[in-house]
Short mmCIF file of C-alpha atoms in Angstrom, two decimals:
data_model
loop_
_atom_site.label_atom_id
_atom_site.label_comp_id
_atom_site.label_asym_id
_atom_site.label_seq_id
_atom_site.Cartn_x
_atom_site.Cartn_y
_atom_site.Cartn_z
CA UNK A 1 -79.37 69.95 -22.34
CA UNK A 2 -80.00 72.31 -19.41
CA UNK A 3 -83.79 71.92 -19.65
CA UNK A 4 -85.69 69.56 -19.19
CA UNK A 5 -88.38 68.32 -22.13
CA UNK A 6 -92.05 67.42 -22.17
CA UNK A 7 -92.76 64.40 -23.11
CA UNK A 8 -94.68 63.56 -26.67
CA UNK A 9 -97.70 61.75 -24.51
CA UNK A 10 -97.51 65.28 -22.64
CA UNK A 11 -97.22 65.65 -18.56
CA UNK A 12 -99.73 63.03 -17.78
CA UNK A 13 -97.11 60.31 -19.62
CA UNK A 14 -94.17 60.93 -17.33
CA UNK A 15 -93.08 58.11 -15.55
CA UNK A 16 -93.77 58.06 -11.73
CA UNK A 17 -90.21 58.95 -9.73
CA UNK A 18 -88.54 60.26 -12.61
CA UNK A 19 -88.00 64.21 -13.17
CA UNK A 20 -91.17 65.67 -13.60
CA UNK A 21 -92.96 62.71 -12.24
CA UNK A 22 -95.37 62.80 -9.54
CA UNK A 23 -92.47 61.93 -7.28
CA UNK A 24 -89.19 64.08 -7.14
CA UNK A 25 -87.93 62.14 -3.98
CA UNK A 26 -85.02 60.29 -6.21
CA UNK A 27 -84.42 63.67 -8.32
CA UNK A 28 -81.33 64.37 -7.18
CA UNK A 29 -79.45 60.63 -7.93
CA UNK A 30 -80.73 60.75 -11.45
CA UNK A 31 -77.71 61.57 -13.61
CA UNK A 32 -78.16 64.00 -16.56
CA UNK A 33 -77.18 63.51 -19.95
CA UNK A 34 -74.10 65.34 -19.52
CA UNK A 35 -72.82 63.38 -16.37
CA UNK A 36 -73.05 60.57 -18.75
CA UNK A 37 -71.51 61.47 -21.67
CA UNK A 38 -68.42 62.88 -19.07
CA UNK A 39 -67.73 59.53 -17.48
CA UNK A 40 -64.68 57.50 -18.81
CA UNK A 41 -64.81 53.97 -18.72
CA UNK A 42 -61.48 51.67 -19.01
CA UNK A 43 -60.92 48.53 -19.19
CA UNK A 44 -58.16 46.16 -18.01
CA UNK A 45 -55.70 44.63 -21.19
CA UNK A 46 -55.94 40.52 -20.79
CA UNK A 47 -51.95 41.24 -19.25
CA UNK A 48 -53.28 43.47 -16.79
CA UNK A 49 -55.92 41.16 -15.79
CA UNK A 50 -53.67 38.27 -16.18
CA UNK A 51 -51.53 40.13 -13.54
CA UNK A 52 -54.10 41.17 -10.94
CA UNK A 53 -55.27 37.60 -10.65
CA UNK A 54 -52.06 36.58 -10.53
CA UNK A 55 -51.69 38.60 -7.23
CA UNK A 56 -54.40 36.86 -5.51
CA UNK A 57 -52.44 33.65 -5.34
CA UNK A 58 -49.33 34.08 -3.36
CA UNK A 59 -46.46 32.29 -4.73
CA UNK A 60 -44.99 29.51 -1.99
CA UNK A 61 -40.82 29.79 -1.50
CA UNK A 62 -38.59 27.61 -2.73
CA UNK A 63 -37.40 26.36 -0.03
CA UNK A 64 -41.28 24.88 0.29
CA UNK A 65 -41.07 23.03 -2.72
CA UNK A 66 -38.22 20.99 -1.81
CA UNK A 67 -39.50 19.97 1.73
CA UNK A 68 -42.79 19.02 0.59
CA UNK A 69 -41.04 16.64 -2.44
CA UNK A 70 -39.12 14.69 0.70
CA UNK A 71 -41.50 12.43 1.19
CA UNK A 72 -42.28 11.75 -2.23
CA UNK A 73 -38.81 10.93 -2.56
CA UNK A 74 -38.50 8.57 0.21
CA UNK A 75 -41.81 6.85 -0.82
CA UNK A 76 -40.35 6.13 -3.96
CA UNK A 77 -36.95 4.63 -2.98
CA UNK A 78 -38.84 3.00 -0.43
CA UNK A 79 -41.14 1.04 -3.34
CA UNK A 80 -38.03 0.74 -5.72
CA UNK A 81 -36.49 -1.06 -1.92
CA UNK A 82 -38.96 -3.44 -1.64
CA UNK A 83 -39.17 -4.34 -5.35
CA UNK A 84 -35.92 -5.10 -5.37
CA UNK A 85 -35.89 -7.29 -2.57
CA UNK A 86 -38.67 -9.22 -4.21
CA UNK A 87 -36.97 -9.66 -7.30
CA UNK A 88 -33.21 -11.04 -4.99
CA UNK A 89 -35.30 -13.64 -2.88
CA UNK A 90 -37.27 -14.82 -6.16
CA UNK A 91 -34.02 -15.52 -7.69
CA UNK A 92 -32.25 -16.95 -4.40
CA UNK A 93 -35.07 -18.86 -3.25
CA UNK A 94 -37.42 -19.74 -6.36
CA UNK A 95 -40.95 -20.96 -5.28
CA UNK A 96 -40.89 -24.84 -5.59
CA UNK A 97 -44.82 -26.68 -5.61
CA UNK A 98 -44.92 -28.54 -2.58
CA UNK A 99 -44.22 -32.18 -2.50
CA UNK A 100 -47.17 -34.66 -3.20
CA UNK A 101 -45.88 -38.05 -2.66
CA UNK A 102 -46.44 -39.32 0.83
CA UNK A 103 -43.41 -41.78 2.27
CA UNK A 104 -43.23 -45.09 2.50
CA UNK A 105 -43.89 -47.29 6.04
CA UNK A 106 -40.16 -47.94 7.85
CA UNK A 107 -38.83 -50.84 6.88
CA UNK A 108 -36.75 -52.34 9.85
CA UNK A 109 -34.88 -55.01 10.87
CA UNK A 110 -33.59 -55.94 14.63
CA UNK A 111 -31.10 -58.50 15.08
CA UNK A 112 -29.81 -59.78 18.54
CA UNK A 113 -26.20 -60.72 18.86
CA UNK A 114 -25.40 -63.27 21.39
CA UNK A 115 -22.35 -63.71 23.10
CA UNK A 116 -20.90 -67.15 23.13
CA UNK A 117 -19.46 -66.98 26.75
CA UNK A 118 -19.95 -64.81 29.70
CA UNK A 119 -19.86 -61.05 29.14
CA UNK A 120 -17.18 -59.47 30.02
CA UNK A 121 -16.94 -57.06 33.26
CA UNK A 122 -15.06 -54.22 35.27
CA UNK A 123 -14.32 -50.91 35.39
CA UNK A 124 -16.14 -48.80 32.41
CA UNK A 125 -13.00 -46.90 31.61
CA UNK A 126 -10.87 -50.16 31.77
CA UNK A 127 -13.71 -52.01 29.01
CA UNK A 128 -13.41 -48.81 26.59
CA UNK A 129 -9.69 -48.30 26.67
CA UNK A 130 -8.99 -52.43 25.81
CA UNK A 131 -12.35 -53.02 23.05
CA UNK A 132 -12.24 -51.81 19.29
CA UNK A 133 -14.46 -48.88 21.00
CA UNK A 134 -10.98 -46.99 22.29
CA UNK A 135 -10.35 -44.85 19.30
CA UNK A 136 -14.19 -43.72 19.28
CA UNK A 137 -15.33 -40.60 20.29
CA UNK A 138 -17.62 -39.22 22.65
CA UNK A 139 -20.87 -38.33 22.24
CA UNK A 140 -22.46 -35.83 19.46
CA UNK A 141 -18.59 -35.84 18.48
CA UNK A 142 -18.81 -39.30 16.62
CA UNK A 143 -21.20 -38.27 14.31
CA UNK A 144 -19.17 -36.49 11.25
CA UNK A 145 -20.49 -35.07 8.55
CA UNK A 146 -19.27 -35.73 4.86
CA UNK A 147 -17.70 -32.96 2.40
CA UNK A 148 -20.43 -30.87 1.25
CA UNK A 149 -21.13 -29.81 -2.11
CA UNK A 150 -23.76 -28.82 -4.43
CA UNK A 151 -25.64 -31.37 -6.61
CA UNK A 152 -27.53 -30.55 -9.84
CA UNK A 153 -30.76 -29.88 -8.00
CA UNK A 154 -29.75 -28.61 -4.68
CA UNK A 155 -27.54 -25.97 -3.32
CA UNK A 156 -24.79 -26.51 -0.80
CA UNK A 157 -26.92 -24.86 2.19
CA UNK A 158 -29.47 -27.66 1.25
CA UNK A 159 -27.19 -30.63 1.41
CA UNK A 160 -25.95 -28.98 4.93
CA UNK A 161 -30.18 -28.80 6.19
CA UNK A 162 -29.90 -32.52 5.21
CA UNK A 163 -27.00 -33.72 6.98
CA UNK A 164 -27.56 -32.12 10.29
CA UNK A 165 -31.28 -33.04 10.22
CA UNK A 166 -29.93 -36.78 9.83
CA UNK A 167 -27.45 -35.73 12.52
CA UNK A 168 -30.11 -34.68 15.09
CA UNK A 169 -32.14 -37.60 14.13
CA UNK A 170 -29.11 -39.95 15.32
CA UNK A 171 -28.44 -37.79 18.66
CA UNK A 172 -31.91 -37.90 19.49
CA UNK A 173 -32.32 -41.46 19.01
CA UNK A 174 -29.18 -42.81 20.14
CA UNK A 175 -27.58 -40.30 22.71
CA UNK A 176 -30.29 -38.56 24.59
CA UNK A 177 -30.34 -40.55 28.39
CA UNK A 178 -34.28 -39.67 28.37
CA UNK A 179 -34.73 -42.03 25.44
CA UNK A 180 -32.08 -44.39 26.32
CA UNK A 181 -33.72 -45.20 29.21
CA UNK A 182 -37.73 -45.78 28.58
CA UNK A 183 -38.56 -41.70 28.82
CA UNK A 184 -40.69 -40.20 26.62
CA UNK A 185 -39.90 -39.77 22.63
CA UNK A 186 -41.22 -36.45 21.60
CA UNK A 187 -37.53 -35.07 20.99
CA UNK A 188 -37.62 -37.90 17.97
CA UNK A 189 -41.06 -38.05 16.95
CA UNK A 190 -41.35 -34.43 15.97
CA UNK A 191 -38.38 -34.94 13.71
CA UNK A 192 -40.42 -37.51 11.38
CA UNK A 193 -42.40 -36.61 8.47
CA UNK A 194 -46.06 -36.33 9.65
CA UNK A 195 -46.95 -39.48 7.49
CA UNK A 196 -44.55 -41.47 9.64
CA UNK A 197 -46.09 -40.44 13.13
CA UNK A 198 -49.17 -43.29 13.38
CA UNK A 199 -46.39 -45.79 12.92
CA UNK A 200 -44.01 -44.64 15.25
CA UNK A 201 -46.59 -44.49 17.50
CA UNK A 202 -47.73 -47.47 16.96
CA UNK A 203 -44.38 -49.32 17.72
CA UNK A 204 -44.09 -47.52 21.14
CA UNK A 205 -47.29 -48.25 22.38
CA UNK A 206 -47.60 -51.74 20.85
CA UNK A 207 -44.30 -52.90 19.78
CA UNK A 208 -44.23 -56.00 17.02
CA UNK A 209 -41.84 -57.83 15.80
CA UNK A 210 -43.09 -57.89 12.10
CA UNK A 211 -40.69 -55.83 10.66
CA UNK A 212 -42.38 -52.71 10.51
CA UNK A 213 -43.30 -51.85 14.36
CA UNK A 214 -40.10 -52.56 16.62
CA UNK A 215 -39.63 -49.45 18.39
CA UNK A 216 -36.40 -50.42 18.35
CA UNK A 217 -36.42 -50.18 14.76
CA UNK A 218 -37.00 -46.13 15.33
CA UNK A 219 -34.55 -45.81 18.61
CA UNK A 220 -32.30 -47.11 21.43
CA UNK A 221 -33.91 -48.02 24.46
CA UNK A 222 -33.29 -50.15 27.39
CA UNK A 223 -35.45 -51.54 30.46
CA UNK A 224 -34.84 -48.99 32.90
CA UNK A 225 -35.80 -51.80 35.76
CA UNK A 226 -33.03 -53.62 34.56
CA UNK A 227 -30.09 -51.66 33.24
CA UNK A 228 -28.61 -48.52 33.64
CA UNK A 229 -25.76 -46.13 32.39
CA UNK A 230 -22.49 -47.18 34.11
CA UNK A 231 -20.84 -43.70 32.13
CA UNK A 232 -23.18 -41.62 30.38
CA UNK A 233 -20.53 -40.39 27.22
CA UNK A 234 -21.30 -43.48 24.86
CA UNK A 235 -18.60 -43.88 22.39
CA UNK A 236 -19.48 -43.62 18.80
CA UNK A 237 -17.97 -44.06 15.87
CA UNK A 238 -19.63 -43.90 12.09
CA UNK A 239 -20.01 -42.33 8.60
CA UNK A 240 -22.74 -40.59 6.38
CA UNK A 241 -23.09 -40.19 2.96
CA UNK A 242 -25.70 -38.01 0.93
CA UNK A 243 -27.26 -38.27 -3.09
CA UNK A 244 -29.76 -37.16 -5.00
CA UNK A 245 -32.80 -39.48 -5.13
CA UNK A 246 -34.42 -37.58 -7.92
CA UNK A 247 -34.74 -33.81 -8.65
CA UNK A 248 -37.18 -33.37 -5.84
CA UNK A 249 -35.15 -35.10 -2.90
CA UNK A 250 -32.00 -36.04 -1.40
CA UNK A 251 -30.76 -39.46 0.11
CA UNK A 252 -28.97 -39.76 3.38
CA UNK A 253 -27.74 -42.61 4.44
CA UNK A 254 -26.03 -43.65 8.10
CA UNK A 255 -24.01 -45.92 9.24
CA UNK A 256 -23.10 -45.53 13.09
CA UNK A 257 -21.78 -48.23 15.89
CA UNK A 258 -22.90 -46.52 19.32
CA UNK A 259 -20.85 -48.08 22.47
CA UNK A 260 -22.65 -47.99 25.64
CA UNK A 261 -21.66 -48.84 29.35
CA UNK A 262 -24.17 -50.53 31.24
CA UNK A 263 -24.43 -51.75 34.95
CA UNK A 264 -27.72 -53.02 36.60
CA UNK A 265 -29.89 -50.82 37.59
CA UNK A 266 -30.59 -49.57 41.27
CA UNK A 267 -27.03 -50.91 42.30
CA UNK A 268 -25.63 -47.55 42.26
CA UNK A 269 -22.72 -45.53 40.43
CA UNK A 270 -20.54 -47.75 41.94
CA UNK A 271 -21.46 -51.20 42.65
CA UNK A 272 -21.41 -53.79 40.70
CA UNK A 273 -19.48 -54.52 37.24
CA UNK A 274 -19.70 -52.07 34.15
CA UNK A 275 -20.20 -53.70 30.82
CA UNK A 276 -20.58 -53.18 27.17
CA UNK A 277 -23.54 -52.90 25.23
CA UNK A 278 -22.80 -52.47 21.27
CA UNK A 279 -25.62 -50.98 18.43
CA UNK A 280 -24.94 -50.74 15.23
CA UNK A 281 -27.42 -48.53 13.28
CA UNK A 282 -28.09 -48.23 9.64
CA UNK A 283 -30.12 -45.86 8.69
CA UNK A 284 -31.27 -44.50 4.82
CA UNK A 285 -33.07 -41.52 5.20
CA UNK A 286 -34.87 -39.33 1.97
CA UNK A 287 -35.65 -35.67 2.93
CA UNK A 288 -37.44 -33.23 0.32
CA UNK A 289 -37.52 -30.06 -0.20
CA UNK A 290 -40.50 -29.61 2.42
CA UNK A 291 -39.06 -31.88 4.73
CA UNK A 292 -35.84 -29.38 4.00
CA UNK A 293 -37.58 -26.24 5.18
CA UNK A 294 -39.66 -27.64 8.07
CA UNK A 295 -36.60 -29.63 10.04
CA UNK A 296 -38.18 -33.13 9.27
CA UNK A 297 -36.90 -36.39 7.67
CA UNK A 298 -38.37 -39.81 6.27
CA UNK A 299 -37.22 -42.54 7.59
CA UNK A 300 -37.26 -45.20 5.10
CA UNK A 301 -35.55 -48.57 6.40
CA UNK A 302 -33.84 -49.61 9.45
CA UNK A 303 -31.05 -52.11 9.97
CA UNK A 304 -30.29 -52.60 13.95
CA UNK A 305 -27.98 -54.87 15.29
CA UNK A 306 -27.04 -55.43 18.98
CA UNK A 307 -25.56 -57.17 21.61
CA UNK A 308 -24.71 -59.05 23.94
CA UNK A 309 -28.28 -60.25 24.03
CA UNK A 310 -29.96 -63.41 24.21
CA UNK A 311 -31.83 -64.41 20.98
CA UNK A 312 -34.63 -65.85 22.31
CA UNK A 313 -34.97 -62.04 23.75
CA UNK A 314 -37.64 -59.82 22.86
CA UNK A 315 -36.10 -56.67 21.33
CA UNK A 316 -39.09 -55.46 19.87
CA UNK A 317 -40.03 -52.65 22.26
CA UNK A 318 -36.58 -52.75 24.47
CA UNK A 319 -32.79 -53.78 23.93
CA UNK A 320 -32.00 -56.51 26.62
CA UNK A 321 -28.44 -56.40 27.42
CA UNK A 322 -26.52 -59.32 29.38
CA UNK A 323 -24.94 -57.82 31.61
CA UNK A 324 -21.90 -58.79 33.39
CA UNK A 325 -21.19 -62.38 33.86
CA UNK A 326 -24.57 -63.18 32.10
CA UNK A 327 -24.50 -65.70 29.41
CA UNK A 328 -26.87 -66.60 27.08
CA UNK A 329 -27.82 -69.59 25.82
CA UNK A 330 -25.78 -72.15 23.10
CA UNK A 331 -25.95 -72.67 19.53
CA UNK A 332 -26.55 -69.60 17.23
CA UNK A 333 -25.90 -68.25 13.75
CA UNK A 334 -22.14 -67.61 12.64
CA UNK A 335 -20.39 -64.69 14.15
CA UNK A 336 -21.18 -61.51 13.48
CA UNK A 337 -18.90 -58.66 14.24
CA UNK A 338 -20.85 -55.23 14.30
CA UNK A 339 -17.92 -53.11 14.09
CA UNK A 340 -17.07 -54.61 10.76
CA UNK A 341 -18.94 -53.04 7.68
CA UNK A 342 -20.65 -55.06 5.14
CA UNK A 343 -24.12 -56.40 4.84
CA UNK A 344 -26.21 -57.01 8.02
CA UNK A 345 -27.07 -60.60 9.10
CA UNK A 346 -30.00 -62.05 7.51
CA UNK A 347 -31.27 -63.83 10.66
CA UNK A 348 -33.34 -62.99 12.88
CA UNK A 349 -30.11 -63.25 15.70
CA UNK A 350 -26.37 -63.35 15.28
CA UNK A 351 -23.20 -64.52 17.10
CA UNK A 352 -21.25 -61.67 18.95
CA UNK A 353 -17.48 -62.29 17.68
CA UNK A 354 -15.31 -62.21 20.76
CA UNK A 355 -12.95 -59.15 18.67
CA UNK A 356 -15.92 -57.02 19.43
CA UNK A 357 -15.41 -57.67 23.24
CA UNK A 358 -13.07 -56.49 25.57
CA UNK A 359 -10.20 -58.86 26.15
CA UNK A 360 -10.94 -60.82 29.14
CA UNK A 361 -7.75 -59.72 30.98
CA UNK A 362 -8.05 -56.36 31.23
CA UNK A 363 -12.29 -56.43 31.67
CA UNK A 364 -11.71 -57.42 35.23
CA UNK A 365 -12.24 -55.31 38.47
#
């Protein structure tokens, strides 16, 4: 095909810009028949293709692999950690619905014991060393705490919470010399079941003698105008004893004699005589398992006696002590002995038994 051919519509039918056209400017890019039939096409097997795109991603080392799968690792131990720790404390510590029962008002009873001569004075050491109060101990130091075990619906550490709650309760109440002497109460109050609060308010700002507002009932506290500590380590002496009271709480119960030495107040360290003072305190307590995890207790009754005091006293909002010398005045119940266990009086005041005295002659200066 070296020449060239006239088309069938003749000269006038060739197409503008092709060979023999009216424009030859393009003649020489137009390929020929020829050209065509001479050019080889090829085309890529799906392997070869496969290959070449292959290429175009560049393969990452490795060494790569591993570092970037680190911190998938970790995240995953890290979740397997935590669930696993879930599962311990749900086992160790199952969830337990929170108690709905609200306590019971304090029931309380104060009894005076009067002496039946005068009280008996000297030297504070001297009174301790010759009274049934010589073998006590000092302080926090009185107050044991029982054997602990299990029971069927509490463990061991729970029975401990219980005891030293009760046991803080007592120190609080009984030992601290802010309380003893007419300071404020917060150290005890915040130990009470919130459902307890009004009424031990109530009996320290309006103290009754109707068996459910002494303050007196809740603590020991003397007229700071009229006594004071003669020694500040009271002597104490006790025992405590713990029980279920149901599957939802335990029972404490408390039964302490406290030994104080008392001289009157704004005489000084040293003047005048030191004498004895004697509580006894018996207290039932019922903690559960919120009051457990929130350092609280119910109080539920309240069994107080103490002496030497007059019974015609007032010991609703303040223990009265005699002091040295004092006497107070004839005729009484039978004696009562508050380092003896057994029931409490059932009078409203009591006869101090001379054993619980110091013997007259050692009690002198």
């Amino acid at each position: 095909m070296a020449g060239r051919e006239v088309p069938p519509e003749g000269p006038e039918g060739t197409p503008e810009g092709l060979p023999g056209g009216g424009d030859d400017e393009y003649r020489s890019v137009v390929f020929d028949e020829s050209f065509v039939r001479a050019a080889r096409l090829q085309e890529y097997s799906a392997q070869e293709r496969m290959y070449e795109h292959a290429r175009a991603v560049r393969p990452r080392p490795a060494w790569s692999l591993r570092a970037s799968s680190k911190p998938a690792i970790a995240l995953v131990l890290l979740l397997l950690l935590a669930f696993s720790t879930a599962i311990y404390m749900g086992v160790r510590h199952p969830y337990q619905p929170p108690s709905a029962s609200s306590p019971d008002a304090l029931r309380m009873t104060v009894v005076p014991l009067a002496p039946q001569g005068p009280v008996p004075g000297g030297d504070a050491d001297q009174l301790f060393a010759h009274s049934p109060a010589a073998s006590f101990r000092t302080g926090a130091a009185g107050i044991d705490l029982p054997p602990v075990t299990k029971t069927s619906h509490f463990s061991e550490a729970q029975v401990m919470d219980a005891l030293t709650i009760t046991k803080d309760y007592l120190v609080k109440s009984s030992l601290d010399p802010s309380v003893l002497t007419g300071g404020p109460a917060r150290a005890v109050r915040v130990l009470l079941d919130p459902d307890l609060m009004a009424q031990f308010d109530q009996s320290l700002a309006t103290p009754a003698d109707d068996g459910r507002h002494s303050a007196t009932g809740w603590l020991v506290r003397f007229d700071p105008a009229k006594v004071a500590l003669a020694d500040p380590h009271v002597r104490v002496q006790g025992a405590m004893g713990y029980a279920e009271a149901g599957s939802d709480a335990l029972a404490v119960s408390a039964d302490y004699v406290f030994v104080y030495a008392l001289r009157p107040a704004g005489a000084g360290p040293h003047a005048g005589d030191a004498s004895l003072f004697v509580v006894r305190r018996e207290l039932h307590f019922r903690l559960d398992r919120d009051d457990l995890r929130l350092d609280r207790t119910e109080l539920q009754t309240s069994t107080v006696e103490a002496g030497p005091q007059s019974c015609s006293a007032d010991v609703a909002g303040l223990l009265r002590p005699l002091l040295a010398g004092e006497r107070a005045s004839a005729g009484g119940p039978a004696a009562t002995d508050p380092f003896a266990t057994g029931p409490a009086p059932q009078g409203f005041c009591a006869t101090l038994s001379p054993a619980a005295q110091p013997t007259p002659a050692t009690a002198s200066r």
